[in-house]
GROMACS .gro file of N, CA and C in nm:
model
  303
    1UNK      N    1   3.740 -20.072  -0.490
    1UNK     CA    2   3.773 -20.053  -0.351
    1UNK      C    3   3.644 -20.048  -0.270
    2UNK      N    4   3.634 -20.125  -0.161
    2UNK     CA    5   3.512 -20.125  -0.081
    2UNK      C    6   3.494 -19.993  -0.007
    3UNK      N    7   3.368 -19.960   0.019
    3UNK     CA    8   3.334 -19.837   0.089
    3UNK      C    9   3.345 -19.858   0.239
    4UNK      N   10   3.393 -19.760   0.310
    4UNK     CA   11   3.403 -19.766   0.455
    4UNK      C   12   3.268 -19.730   0.517
    5UNK      N   13   3.221 -19.810   0.611
    5UNK     CA   14   3.093 -19.783   0.676
    5UNK      C   15   3.109 -19.724   0.815
    6UNK      N   16   3.228 -19.684   0.849
    6UNK     CA   17   3.250 -19.625   0.981
    6UNK      C   18   3.195 -19.482   0.985
    7UNK      N   19   3.134 -19.442   1.097
    7UNK     CA   20   3.085 -19.304   1.107
    7UNK      C   21   3.201 -19.205   1.109
    8UNK      N   22   3.182 -19.091   1.048
    8UNK     CA   23   3.287 -18.990   1.038
    8UNK      C   24   3.258 -18.868   1.126
    9UNK      N   25   3.191 -18.887   1.235
    9UNK     CA   26   3.162 -18.776   1.326
    9UNK      C   27   3.249 -18.790   1.451
   10UNK      N   28   3.264 -18.683   1.527
   10UNK     CA   29   3.348 -18.687   1.647
   10UNK      C   30   3.296 -18.787   1.749
   11UNK      N   31   3.387 -18.844   1.821
   11UNK     CA   32   3.349 -18.939   1.926
   11UNK      C   33   3.302 -18.866   2.051
   12UNK      N   34   3.216 -18.930   2.125
   12UNK     CA   35   3.171 -18.873   2.253
   12UNK      C   36   3.047 -18.788   2.235
   13UNK      N   37   2.963 -18.788   2.332
   13UNK     CA   38   2.836 -18.714   2.328
   13UNK      C   39   2.858 -18.564   2.339
   14UNK      N   40   2.962 -18.520   2.410
   14UNK     CA   41   2.986 -18.377   2.430
   14UNK      C   42   3.013 -18.304   2.301
   15UNK      N   43   3.093 -18.362   2.214
   15UNK     CA   44   3.125 -18.298   2.086
   15UNK      C   45   3.000 -18.288   1.998
   16UNK      N   46   2.915 -18.389   2.004
   16UNK     CA   47   2.794 -18.389   1.925
   16UNK      C   48   2.698 -18.280   1.972
   17UNK      N   49   2.684 -18.263   2.102
   17UNK     CA   50   2.596 -18.160   2.157
   17UNK      C   51   2.648 -18.022   2.121
   18UNK      N   52   2.778 -18.000   2.131
   18UNK     CA   53   2.837 -17.870   2.099
   18UNK      C   54   2.814 -17.836   1.953
   19UNK      N   55   2.832 -17.932   1.864
   19UNK     CA   56   2.811 -17.910   1.722
   19UNK      C   57   2.665 -17.876   1.693
   20UNK      N   58   2.572 -17.946   1.756
   20UNK     CA   59   2.430 -17.920   1.735
   20UNK      C   60   2.391 -17.781   1.783
   21UNK      N   61   2.443 -17.737   1.898
   21UNK     CA   62   2.406 -17.605   1.949
   21UNK      C   63   2.463 -17.494   1.862
   22UNK      N   64   2.584 -17.510   1.808
   22UNK     CA   65   2.639 -17.406   1.722
   22UNK      C   66   2.564 -17.401   1.589
   23UNK      N   67   2.520 -17.517   1.538
   23UNK     CA   68   2.440 -17.518   1.416
   23UNK      C   69   2.305 -17.451   1.440
   24UNK      N   70   2.244 -17.475   1.553
   24UNK     CA   71   2.116 -17.414   1.585
   24UNK      C   72   2.131 -17.262   1.596
   25UNK      N   73   2.236 -17.216   1.659
   25UNK     CA   74   2.260 -17.072   1.668
   25UNK      C   75   2.280 -17.008   1.532
   26UNK      N   76   2.350 -17.077   1.444
   26UNK     CA   77   2.372 -17.025   1.310
   26UNK      C   78   2.241 -17.016   1.234
   27UNK      N   79   2.153 -17.115   1.252
   27UNK     CA   80   2.024 -17.114   1.184
   27UNK      C   81   1.935 -17.003   1.239
   28UNK      N   82   1.929 -16.989   1.371
   28UNK     CA   83   1.841 -16.889   1.432
   28UNK      C   84   1.889 -16.747   1.408
   29UNK      N   85   2.018 -16.723   1.418
   29UNK     CA   86   2.070 -16.587   1.412
   29UNK      C   87   2.142 -16.556   1.283
   30UNK      N   88   2.146 -16.647   1.188
   30UNK     CA   89   2.199 -16.617   1.056
   30UNK      C   90   2.347 -16.593   1.049
   31UNK      N   91   2.425 -16.648   1.137
   31UNK     CA   92   2.569 -16.633   1.129
   31UNK      C   93   2.617 -16.494   1.165
   32UNK      N   94   2.567 -16.439   1.271
   32UNK     CA   95   2.611 -16.307   1.314
   32UNK      C   96   2.755 -16.312   1.360
   33UNK      N   97   2.828 -16.206   1.330
   33UNK     CA   98   2.966 -16.192   1.374
   33UNK      C   99   2.982 -16.056   1.438
   34UNK      N  100   3.081 -16.044   1.524
   34UNK     CA  101   3.111 -15.916   1.586
   34UNK      C  102   3.240 -15.862   1.524
   35UNK      N  103   3.236 -15.737   1.481
   35UNK     CA  104   3.353 -15.672   1.421
   35UNK      C  105   3.376 -15.538   1.490
   36UNK      N  106   3.500 -15.495   1.489
   36UNK     CA  107   3.535 -15.364   1.544
   36UNK      C  108   3.578 -15.275   1.429
   37UNK      N  109   3.510 -15.162   1.413
   37UNK     CA  110   3.544 -15.063   1.311
   37UNK      C  111   3.550 -14.926   1.377
   38UNK      N  112   3.657 -14.857   1.350
   38UNK     CA  113   3.678 -14.722   1.405
   38UNK      C  114   3.656 -14.716   1.555
   39UNK      N  115   3.700 -14.819   1.627
   39UNK     CA  116   3.692 -14.820   1.771
   39UNK      C  117   3.556 -14.856   1.829
   40UNK      N  118   3.461 -14.891   1.744
   40UNK     CA  119   3.328 -14.929   1.790
   40UNK      C  120   3.301 -15.073   1.751
   41UNK      N  121   3.223 -15.140   1.834
   41UNK     CA  122   3.192 -15.280   1.810
   41UNK      C  123   3.056 -15.290   1.738
   42UNK      N  124   3.053 -15.367   1.628
   42UNK     CA  125   2.933 -15.385   1.549
   42UNK      C  126   2.899 -15.534   1.538
   43UNK      N  127   2.770 -15.563   1.532
   43UNK     CA  128   2.723 -15.697   1.499
   43UNK      C  129   2.693 -15.693   1.350
   44UNK      N  130   2.747 -15.790   1.276
   44UNK     CA  131   2.733 -15.793   1.132
   44UNK      C  132   2.669 -15.926   1.092
   45UNK      N  133   2.568 -15.918   1.008
   45UNK     CA  134   2.498 -16.038   0.963
   45UNK      C  135   2.488 -16.035   0.811
   46UNK      N  136   2.528 -16.143   0.747
   46UNK     CA  137   2.517 -16.154   0.601
   46UNK      C  138   2.375 -16.193   0.564
   47UNK      N  139   2.324 -16.130   0.458
   47UNK     CA  140   2.190 -16.158   0.408
   47UNK      C  141   2.204 -16.214   0.267
   48UNK      N  142   2.141 -16.328   0.243
   48UNK     CA  143   2.147 -16.388   0.109
   48UNK      C  144   2.050 -16.314   0.018
   49UNK      N  145   2.068 -16.332  -0.111
   49UNK     CA  146   1.978 -16.269  -0.206
   49UNK      C  147   1.836 -16.318  -0.195
   50UNK      N  148   1.819 -16.446  -0.161
   50UNK     CA  149   1.684 -16.504  -0.152
   50UNK      C  150   1.605 -16.446  -0.035
   51UNK      N  151   1.673 -16.402   0.070
   51UNK     CA  152   1.602 -16.349   0.186
   51UNK      C  153   1.606 -16.196   0.190
   52UNK      N  154   1.618 -16.135   0.074
   52UNK     CA  155   1.623 -15.990   0.064
   52UNK      C  156   1.511 -15.940  -0.028
   53UNK      N  157   1.389 -15.926   0.024
   53UNK     CA  158   1.275 -15.890  -0.062
   53UNK      C  159   1.257 -15.740  -0.087
   54UNK      N  160   1.324 -15.655  -0.010
   54UNK     CA  161   1.304 -15.511  -0.021
   54UNK      C  162   1.428 -15.443  -0.079
   55UNK      N  163   1.409 -15.321  -0.124
   55UNK     CA  164   1.522 -15.238  -0.167
   55UNK      C  165   1.564 -15.152  -0.048
   56UNK      N  166   1.694 -15.134  -0.031
   56UNK     CA  167   1.749 -15.053   0.077
   56UNK      C  168   1.848 -14.953   0.018
   57UNK      N  169   1.882 -14.851   0.094
   57UNK     CA  170   1.983 -14.755   0.052
   57UNK      C  171   2.107 -14.778   0.137
   58UNK      N  172   2.219 -14.802   0.072
   58UNK     CA  173   2.345 -14.827   0.141
   58UNK      C  174   2.399 -14.696   0.197
   59UNK      N  175   2.430 -14.690   0.328
   59UNK     CA  176   2.485 -14.567   0.385
   59UNK      C  177   2.629 -14.539   0.341
   60UNK      N  178   2.696 -14.638   0.285
   60UNK     CA  179   2.834 -14.619   0.241
   60UNK      C  180   2.845 -14.544   0.110
   61UNK      N  181   2.759 -14.579   0.013
   61UNK     CA  182   2.769 -14.518  -0.120
   61UNK      C  183   2.642 -14.444  -0.160
   62UNK      N  184   2.538 -14.450  -0.078
   62UNK     CA  185   2.408 -14.386  -0.102
   62UNK      C  186   2.338 -14.439  -0.227
   63UNK      N  187   2.377 -14.558  -0.272
   63UNK     CA  188   2.310 -14.620  -0.386
   63UNK      C  189   2.215 -14.727  -0.336
   64UNK      N  190   2.123 -14.768  -0.422
   64UNK     CA  191   2.021 -14.865  -0.384
   64UNK      C  192   2.077 -15.007  -0.381
   65UNK      N  193   2.031 -15.085  -0.284
   65UNK     CA  194   2.056 -15.229  -0.279
   65UNK      C  195   1.926 -15.292  -0.327
   66UNK      N  196   1.928 -15.343  -0.448
   66UNK     CA  197   1.807 -15.396  -0.511
   66UNK      C  198   1.761 -15.525  -0.443
   67UNK      N  199   1.631 -15.555  -0.449
   67UNK     CA  200   1.581 -15.682  -0.395
   67UNK      C  201   1.652 -15.801  -0.461
   68UNK      N  202   1.684 -15.901  -0.382
   68UNK     CA  203   1.752 -16.019  -0.433
   68UNK      C  204   1.903 -16.007  -0.436
   69UNK      N  205   1.957 -15.895  -0.388
   69UNK     CA  206   2.102 -15.875  -0.386
   69UNK      C  207   2.158 -15.915  -0.250
   70UNK      N  208   2.257 -16.004  -0.246
   70UNK     CA  209   2.320 -16.036  -0.117
   70UNK      C  210   2.389 -15.911  -0.061
   71UNK      N  211   2.379 -15.891   0.070
   71UNK     CA  212   2.441 -15.776   0.134
   71UNK      C  213   2.461 -15.805   0.282
   72UNK      N  214   2.502 -15.704   0.358
   72UNK     CA  215   2.523 -15.718   0.502
   72UNK      C  216   2.436 -15.620   0.578
   73UNK      N  217   2.398 -15.661   0.699
   73UNK     CA  218   2.326 -15.573   0.791
   73UNK      C  219   2.417 -15.556   0.912
   74UNK      N  220   2.437 -15.431   0.953
   74UNK     CA  221   2.526 -15.404   1.067
   74UNK      C  222   2.458 -15.310   1.165
   75UNK      N  223   2.485 -15.333   1.294
   75UNK     CA  224   2.435 -15.245   1.399
   75UNK      C  225   2.533 -15.246   1.514
   76UNK      N  226   2.528 -15.139   1.595
   76UNK     CA  227   2.617 -15.125   1.709
   76UNK      C  228   2.593 -15.235   1.811
   77UNK      N  229   2.699 -15.287   1.866
   77UNK     CA  230   2.688 -15.389   1.970
   77UNK      C  231   2.712 -15.328   2.108
   78UNK      N  232   2.762 -15.207   2.111
   78UNK     CA  233   2.800 -15.145   2.238
   78UNK      C  234   2.735 -15.008   2.257
   79UNK      N  235   2.612 -14.993   2.210
   79UNK     CA  236   2.543 -14.865   2.219
   79UNK      C  237   2.505 -14.830   2.362
   80UNK      N  238   2.476 -14.704   2.385
   80UNK     CA  239   2.443 -14.655   2.518
   80UNK      C  240   2.300 -14.687   2.562
   81UNK      N  241   2.209 -14.703   2.467
   81UNK     CA  242   2.068 -14.716   2.502
   81UNK      C  243   2.017 -14.859   2.499
   82UNK      N  244   2.105 -14.956   2.490
   82UNK     CA  245   2.065 -15.095   2.498
   82UNK      C  246   2.052 -15.163   2.363
   83UNK      N  247   2.036 -15.294   2.370
   83UNK     CA  248   2.034 -15.377   2.250
   83UNK      C  249   1.915 -15.348   2.159
   84UNK      N  250   1.799 -15.317   2.218
   84UNK     CA  251   1.681 -15.291   2.135
   84UNK      C  252   1.698 -15.168   2.048
   85UNK      N  253   1.751 -15.060   2.103
   85UNK     CA  254   1.770 -14.939   2.023
   85UNK      C  255   1.881 -14.959   1.920
   86UNK      N  256   1.983 -15.038   1.955
   86UNK     CA  257   2.089 -15.068   1.858
   86UNK      C  258   2.034 -15.146   1.741
   87UNK      N  259   1.950 -15.245   1.769
   87UNK     CA  260   1.891 -15.326   1.665
   87UNK      C  261   1.798 -15.242   1.576
   88UNK      N  262   1.726 -15.149   1.637
   88UNK     CA  263   1.638 -15.061   1.560
   88UNK      C  264   1.717 -14.968   1.468
   89UNK      N  265   1.842 -14.940   1.502
   89UNK     CA  266   1.926 -14.850   1.423
   89UNK      C  267   2.014 -14.925   1.323
   90UNK      N  268   1.982 -15.051   1.293
   90UNK     CA  269   2.065 -15.129   1.200
   90UNK      C  270   2.055 -15.071   1.059
   91UNK      N  271   2.160 -15.094   0.982
   91UNK     CA  272   2.167 -15.043   0.846
   91UNK      C  273   2.209 -15.154   0.751
   92UNK      N  274   2.154 -15.149   0.630
   92UNK     CA  275   2.187 -15.246   0.526
   92UNK      C  276   2.296 -15.186   0.437
   93UNK      N  277   2.406 -15.259   0.418
   93UNK     CA  278   2.522 -15.213   0.343
   93UNK      C  279   2.551 -15.309   0.228
   94UNK      N  280   2.603 -15.255   0.118
   94UNK     CA  281   2.666 -15.343   0.018
   94UNK      C  282   2.784 -15.409   0.088
   95UNK      N  283   2.811 -15.533   0.057
   95UNK     CA  284   2.921 -15.604   0.122
   95UNK      C  285   3.053 -15.531   0.101
   96UNK      N  286   3.077 -15.483  -0.020
   96UNK     CA  287   3.201 -15.411  -0.049
   96UNK      C  288   3.209 -15.280   0.030
   97UNK      N  289   3.100 -15.208   0.036
   97UNK     CA  290   3.099 -15.081   0.109
   97UNK      C  291   3.129 -15.103   0.257
   98UNK      N  292   3.075 -15.210   0.315
   98UNK     CA  293   3.102 -15.239   0.456
   98UNK      C  294   3.249 -15.272   0.477
   99UNK      N  295   3.308 -15.348   0.386
   99UNK     CA  296   3.449 -15.385   0.401
   99UNK      C  297   3.542 -15.265   0.396
  100UNK      N  298   3.511 -15.166   0.314
  100UNK     CA  299   3.602 -15.052   0.301
  100UNK      C  300   3.568 -14.938   0.398
  101UNK      N  301   3.455 -14.949   0.468
  101UNK     CA  302   3.415 -14.842   0.561
  101UNK      C  303   3.508 -14.834   0.680
   0.00000   0.00000   0.00000
């Protein structure tokens, strides 16, 4: 069966620009998501094992997150003192501990 040489991307320049900007945001900010837990809004970012060079203590279980372990980083998105203080108060969680918190 012959191979199709037609492009498989969306038609129109607008769709291409939108796709590029969302990919750029994902690369720059690491796929941040906003979640609501216990009535508070949090920004949650997944960290791969390759980009985790330090050991952290999980606030959920008080156990160590060893270097090279995939985990999540979460911080308040709706804090009173602004985005900078919220970012400074971020915490590293085991993925499971964050899900059950």
